[in-house]
Amino acid sequence: MWVWLGWGQNWWDSHENREQREEFERDWWKSFRRLTFAKNSTFSLLPDDVQTSVGALLRHGSLAGEFSSDVAGTYHGEWVTRHNSQTTPYWNGTLPSGFSRPGDGATGRLTMVLSSEAVESSKAELLRGSVTLQSADGTSVLLDVEGLYWSSSGMAVLHGASEVSAQAAVDVVGAMPSEELFARAKAVLGDAYARLLPQRRQPSDVGRDCEYHVYLQFSPGPSRALVTRSLMFSPACSVSVATPAGQTIVGIGARAYVLRVLRYAMAAALGLAALLLLLERQMRHTPTPARLARVSYHSLALQAIVDSHVFVLHAIACTALGSFAFLAAGAVAFVVFTALLVLVMRYVAAVWRAQQPSATTPDDCRRCLVRMYVAAYFSLVAAVVATYAYLDTQRPLPAAVLAALMAVAHAYWVPQIWRNVKRDTRCGLRWDYVVGTTAVRLFFPLYAFAYADNVAFVRPAPLVWGLAAFSVAQVAVLLMQDVLGARFFVPECLRPEAHDYHPPMPLLDEGDGADSDLERNSLSSDAAAAAGPVCAVCILPVDTTPPADNGPDRAPPPYMVTPCAHMYHTECLQTWMEIKLECPVCRARLPPL
């Protein structure tokens, strides 16, 4: 019974809401058809200085040239506020500082995204989209806009509010600056709202604080290079937001923007494909634990962090772009994701196993690798959450903070440089891998902060060249370590003492420990003892005679002595250490050559 009663109540509520909606639409059409310029024009109620500014902005057909028939696209420019004193705002005011009437001259950044839809039996286009007004202190206001664009004069009149409702059509018609445009807008929007009205919410259901009349005047030219100027006025808040004198709002058409995104996606995909190829060649270059021990685990981990953030940014871009551009950015994100979670993490795991002697059993390795992968996935999810939380604030990071974060993220060769110094060994990385991966990972910040026509419309920042110089300097230090020695820039007094595998032979005769240790290499008895120490690798006696030539180009001694005082042939131990960095006799860890 309760189920039937509940169903009946839901049916009644739905029926009642449907009746209310139908009544609202009937009343809306009655009031819309009764609109007249003499009684319902809100433009005539604007302050005199605003009417003058709008009249100067909307130069009806006075511009020479042909206006674009399609102004859909993304626009960026500057804005400045001017507060009018002729009207008293009724709104109590919680806007950001740039809009809360601090005085004339507050400035900020404007971003406008427009889509267009042709209206049948007219030369006008229905524009819809959003306008973001970001003030200098980082706070912002987001408005939904809807209105009409006249391609014959390059003029657009829109209504801006926190959410578009059915009132938008009435406000757009009332904001027309002339009786002729009033009548044309009423006819066009009447045809359009025959289809759109059921999709619009009632004005009483949305917040209507600080709504704006938005006036745009486009310059003649093709749709691929859109230029406009704007003036926005809020009668409720008595605030004017206009394009600064001598400046324009520059945009790019929707189709041209898709082509720009595709070009970027192709360039990024080629670079990332090269990165995958270089990584695969580097992995084949270090097949043994001894070679893997030369590679810094922390350098690879930092590179994985950089790649994860590239993936996060491209994945988020997929949600902001549409159709074909969505697929292009998604393809780039997938390639980065593959490189990160398949090859990079696989190589990180191999380097970690080679440098962790404590993890001797398969279970130990498995547990440590699981912890590593969990940490990698957790950092990736944290990066996604942090990026979305930051984008919701609409507050840009200060340039110095952003530069510091990017410098830390791109300091991935510093651990490798330090490992070379600590072990006094050459770098275990291929040079094409070092140079190629540095160039590919620099492509993204240089594209975003040095290329003016980037897909994200980020302003050029000179600090990015400092980041590029920092990365090139790291590569140069790695190169000089291979040529001049790993510790060429470290003062002699600060260099840690390295083990000498070729000590002078008299030192081997001075202590009992040395003699006893060397005897452990022998397989038996008196014959081996008479022949001298025996190499545990090839089971042959070791010649301890030092070379006669003491010049700088002399050959190394035929013997090598480990820190655990075991003697081997030089060739035998060097070959052994290419495979394992541990003593063949006692399994003690050996410092690299």
PDB file of C-alpha atoms in Angstrom, residues 369-506:
ATOM      1  CA  LEU A 369      57.791  -3.375  -5.799  1.00  0.00           C
ATOM      2  CA  VAL A 370      54.137  -3.388  -4.720  1.00  0.00           C
ATOM      3  CA  ARG A 371      54.861  -0.489  -2.343  1.00  0.00           C
ATOM      4  CA  MET A 372      56.614   1.351  -5.177  1.00  0.00           C
ATOM      5  CA  TYR A 373      53.704   0.952  -7.578  1.00  0.00           C
ATOM      6  CA  VAL A 374      51.166   1.914  -4.898  1.00  0.00           C
ATOM      7  CA  ALA A 375      53.150   5.089  -4.219  1.00  0.00           C
ATOM      8  CA  ALA A 376      53.265   5.856  -7.961  1.00  0.00           C
ATOM      9  CA  TYR A 377      49.511   5.413  -8.408  1.00  0.00           C
ATOM     10  CA  PHE A 378      48.777   7.374  -5.243  1.00  0.00           C
ATOM     11  CA  SER A 379      50.913  10.307  -6.408  1.00  0.00           C
ATOM     12  CA  LEU A 380      49.123  10.220  -9.775  1.00  0.00           C
ATOM     13  CA  VAL A 381      45.680  10.352  -8.139  1.00  0.00           C
ATOM     14  CA  ALA A 382      46.874  13.099  -5.787  1.00  0.00           C
ATOM     15  CA  ALA A 383      48.100  15.104  -8.779  1.00  0.00           C
ATOM     16  CA  VAL A 384      44.677  14.788 -10.447  1.00  0.00           C
ATOM     17  CA  VAL A 385      42.828  15.894  -7.291  1.00  0.00           C
ATOM     18  CA  ALA A 386      45.216  18.785  -6.643  1.00  0.00           C
ATOM     19  CA  THR A 387      44.987  19.998 -10.242  1.00  0.00           C
ATOM     20  CA  TYR A 388      41.198  19.950 -10.250  1.00  0.00           C
ATOM     21  CA  ALA A 389      41.087  21.705  -6.868  1.00  0.00           C
ATOM     22  CA  TYR A 390      43.437  24.382  -8.151  1.00  0.00           C
ATOM     23  CA  LEU A 391      41.460  24.907 -11.363  1.00  0.00           C
ATOM     24  CA  ASP A 392      38.263  25.319  -9.340  1.00  0.00           C
ATOM     25  CA  THR A 393      39.801  28.248  -7.467  1.00  0.00           C
ATOM     26  CA  GLN A 394      40.472  30.133 -10.730  1.00  0.00           C
ATOM     27  CA  ARG A 395      43.494  31.592  -8.938  1.00  0.00           C
ATOM     28  CA  PRO A 396      46.835  31.501 -10.779  1.00  0.00           C
ATOM     29  CA  LEU A 397      50.027  30.592  -8.967  1.00  0.00           C
ATOM     30  CA  PRO A 398      52.510  33.427  -8.473  1.00  0.00           C
ATOM     31  CA  ALA A 399      55.231  33.365 -11.114  1.00  0.00           C
ATOM     32  CA  ALA A 400      58.006  32.793  -8.560  1.00  0.00           C
ATOM     33  CA  VAL A 401      56.194  29.828  -6.955  1.00  0.00           C
ATOM     34  CA  LEU A 402      55.437  28.256 -10.329  1.00  0.00           C
ATOM     35  CA  ALA A 403      59.055  28.723 -11.437  1.00  0.00           C
ATOM     36  CA  ALA A 404      60.345  27.119  -8.224  1.00  0.00           C
ATOM     37  CA  LEU A 405      58.033  24.108  -8.591  1.00  0.00           C
ATOM     38  CA  MET A 406      59.025  23.594 -12.215  1.00  0.00           C
ATOM     39  CA  ALA A 407      62.724  23.935 -11.372  1.00  0.00           C
ATOM     40  CA  VAL A 408      62.419  21.229  -8.690  1.00  0.00           C
ATOM     41  CA  ALA A 409      60.495  18.971 -11.079  1.00  0.00           C
ATOM     42  CA  HIS A 410      63.108  19.420 -13.833  1.00  0.00           C
ATOM     43  CA  ALA A 411      66.098  18.829 -11.565  1.00  0.00           C
ATOM     44  CA  TYR A 412      65.955  15.128 -12.423  1.00  0.00           C
ATOM     45  CA  TRP A 413      69.620  14.908 -13.499  1.00  0.00           C
ATOM     46  CA  VAL A 414      70.933  16.269 -10.179  1.00  0.00           C
ATOM     47  CA  PRO A 415      70.630  12.853  -8.400  1.00  0.00           C
ATOM     48  CA  GLN A 416      72.516  11.248 -11.318  1.00  0.00           C
ATOM     49  CA  ILE A 417      75.290  13.841 -11.053  1.00  0.00           C
ATOM     50  CA  TRP A 418      75.548  13.232  -7.307  1.00  0.00           C
ATOM     51  CA  ARG A 419      75.629   9.443  -7.780  1.00  0.00           C
ATOM     52  CA  ASN A 420      78.490   9.810 -10.242  1.00  0.00           C
ATOM     53  CA  VAL A 421      80.393  11.948  -7.719  1.00  0.00           C
ATOM     54  CA  LYS A 422      79.701   9.591  -4.832  1.00  0.00           C
ATOM     55  CA  ARG A 423      80.770   6.468  -6.727  1.00  0.00           C
ATOM     56  CA  ASP A 424      83.447   8.215  -8.844  1.00  0.00           C
ATOM     57  CA  THR A 425      82.172   6.459 -11.957  1.00  0.00           C
ATOM     58  CA  ARG A 426      81.069   7.433 -15.406  1.00  0.00           C
ATOM     59  CA  CYS A 427      77.385   7.937 -16.126  1.00  0.00           C
ATOM     60  CA  GLY A 428      75.522   4.739 -16.962  1.00  0.00           C
ATOM     61  CA  LEU A 429      73.186   6.520 -19.379  1.00  0.00           C
ATOM     62  CA  ARG A 430      73.396   6.734 -23.140  1.00  0.00           C
ATOM     63  CA  TRP A 431      74.022  10.224 -24.440  1.00  0.00           C
ATOM     64  CA  ASP A 432      71.190  10.136 -26.939  1.00  0.00           C
ATOM     65  CA  TYR A 433      68.891   9.205 -24.049  1.00  0.00           C
ATOM     66  CA  VAL A 434      70.106  12.084 -21.852  1.00  0.00           C
ATOM     67  CA  VAL A 435      69.883  14.723 -24.586  1.00  0.00           C
ATOM     68  CA  GLY A 436      66.689  13.376 -26.168  1.00  0.00           C
ATOM     69  CA  THR A 437      64.669  13.004 -22.973  1.00  0.00           C
ATOM     70  CA  THR A 438      65.750  16.440 -21.783  1.00  0.00           C
ATOM     71  CA  ALA A 439      64.626  17.990 -25.071  1.00  0.00           C
ATOM     72  CA  VAL A 440      61.257  16.187 -25.071  1.00  0.00           C
ATOM     73  CA  ARG A 441      60.478  17.084 -21.466  1.00  0.00           C
ATOM     74  CA  LEU A 442      61.447  20.705 -22.108  1.00  0.00           C
ATOM     75  CA  PHE A 443      59.070  20.844 -25.068  1.00  0.00           C
ATOM     76  CA  PHE A 444      55.978  21.121 -22.866  1.00  0.00           C
ATOM     77  CA  PRO A 445      57.018  24.075 -20.633  1.00  0.00           C
ATOM     78  CA  LEU A 446      58.627  25.889 -23.567  1.00  0.00           C
ATOM     79  CA  TYR A 447      55.486  25.453 -25.650  1.00  0.00           C
ATOM     80  CA  ALA A 448      53.249  26.691 -22.843  1.00  0.00           C
ATOM     81  CA  PHE A 449      55.349  29.612 -21.578  1.00  0.00           C
ATOM     82  CA  ALA A 450      57.465  30.660 -24.571  1.00  0.00           C
ATOM     83  CA  TYR A 451      55.147  30.160 -27.561  1.00  0.00           C
ATOM     84  CA  ALA A 452      52.521  32.899 -27.728  1.00  0.00           C
ATOM     85  CA  ASP A 453      50.028  30.929 -29.864  1.00  0.00           C
ATOM     86  CA  ASN A 454      49.813  27.913 -27.560  1.00  0.00           C
ATOM     87  CA  VAL A 455      46.591  25.929 -27.250  1.00  0.00           C
ATOM     88  CA  ALA A 456      46.124  26.882 -23.572  1.00  0.00           C
ATOM     89  CA  PHE A 457      46.403  30.656 -24.241  1.00  0.00           C
ATOM     90  CA  VAL A 458      49.042  30.968 -21.518  1.00  0.00           C
ATOM     91  CA  ARG A 459      50.937  34.221 -21.521  1.00  0.00           C
ATOM     92  CA  PRO A 460      54.657  34.000 -22.366  1.00  0.00           C
ATOM     93  CA  ALA A 461      56.850  33.989 -19.250  1.00  0.00           C
ATOM     94  CA  PRO A 462      60.559  34.847 -19.575  1.00  0.00           C
ATOM     95  CA  LEU A 463      61.363  32.694 -16.527  1.00  0.00           C
ATOM     96  CA  VAL A 464      60.892  29.579 -18.651  1.00  0.00           C
ATOM     97  CA  TRP A 465      64.209  30.290 -20.391  1.00  0.00           C
ATOM     98  CA  GLY A 466      65.880  30.040 -17.007  1.00  0.00           C
ATOM     99  CA  LEU A 467      64.348  26.577 -16.654  1.00  0.00           C
ATOM    100  CA  ALA A 468      65.723  25.630 -20.071  1.00  0.00           C
ATOM    101  CA  ALA A 469      69.191  26.925 -19.124  1.00  0.00           C
ATOM    102  CA  PHE A 470      69.044  24.933 -15.869  1.00  0.00           C
ATOM    103  CA  SER A 471      68.231  21.722 -17.742  1.00  0.00           C
ATOM    104  CA  VAL A 472      70.968  22.308 -20.334  1.00  0.00           C
ATOM    105  CA  ALA A 473      73.460  22.981 -17.527  1.00  0.00           C
ATOM    106  CA  GLN A 474      72.652  19.595 -15.963  1.00  0.00           C
ATOM    107  CA  VAL A 475      73.279  17.855 -19.290  1.00  0.00           C
ATOM    108  CA  ALA A 476      76.567  19.752 -19.691  1.00  0.00           C
ATOM    109  CA  VAL A 477      77.757  18.645 -16.232  1.00  0.00           C
ATOM    110  CA  LEU A 478      76.968  15.008 -17.065  1.00  0.00           C
ATOM    111  CA  LEU A 479      78.984  15.328 -20.283  1.00  0.00           C
ATOM    112  CA  MET A 480      81.965  16.867 -18.514  1.00  0.00           C
ATOM    113  CA  GLN A 481      81.840  14.146 -15.863  1.00  0.00           C
ATOM    114  CA  ASP A 482      82.397  11.580 -18.616  1.00  0.00           C
ATOM    115  CA  VAL A 483      85.236  13.591 -20.165  1.00  0.00           C
ATOM    116  CA  LEU A 484      86.972  15.170 -17.148  1.00  0.00           C
ATOM    117  CA  GLY A 485      86.034  12.717 -14.415  1.00  0.00           C
ATOM    118  CA  ALA A 486      83.033  12.402 -12.153  1.00  0.00           C
ATOM    119  CA  ARG A 487      84.562  14.657  -9.477  1.00  0.00           C
ATOM    120  CA  PHE A 488      86.128  17.315 -11.673  1.00  0.00           C
ATOM    121  CA  PHE A 489      84.234  20.161  -9.966  1.00  0.00           C
ATOM    122  CA  VAL A 490      84.602  18.853  -6.406  1.00  0.00           C
ATOM    123  CA  PRO A 491      87.582  20.272  -4.413  1.00  0.00           C
ATOM    124  CA  GLU A 492      90.204  17.732  -3.454  1.00  0.00           C
ATOM    125  CA  CYS A 493      89.570  18.237   0.245  1.00  0.00           C
ATOM    126  CA  LEU A 494      85.861  17.414  -0.128  1.00  0.00           C
ATOM    127  CA  ARG A 495      86.181  14.330  -2.273  1.00  0.00           C
ATOM    128  CA  PRO A 496      85.321  11.065  -0.484  1.00  0.00           C
ATOM    129  CA  GLU A 497      88.116   8.527  -0.541  1.00  0.00           C
ATOM    130  CA  ALA A 498      87.676   5.877  -3.224  1.00  0.00           C
ATOM    131  CA  HIS A 499      88.871   2.310  -2.927  1.00  0.00           C
ATOM    132  CA  ASP A 500      92.127   1.519  -4.741  1.00  0.00           C
ATOM    133  CA  TYR A 501      91.844  -1.851  -6.478  1.00  0.00           C
ATOM    134  CA  HIS A 502      95.563  -1.766  -7.374  1.00  0.00           C
ATOM    135  CA  PRO A 503      97.408  -1.146  -4.090  1.00  0.00           C
ATOM    136  CA  PRO A 504     101.205  -1.387  -4.001  1.00  0.00           C
ATOM    137  CA  MET A 505     102.244  -4.954  -3.305  1.00  0.00           C
ATOM    138  CA  PRO A 506     104.331  -4.160  -0.192  1.00  0.00           C
TER     139      PRO A 506
END
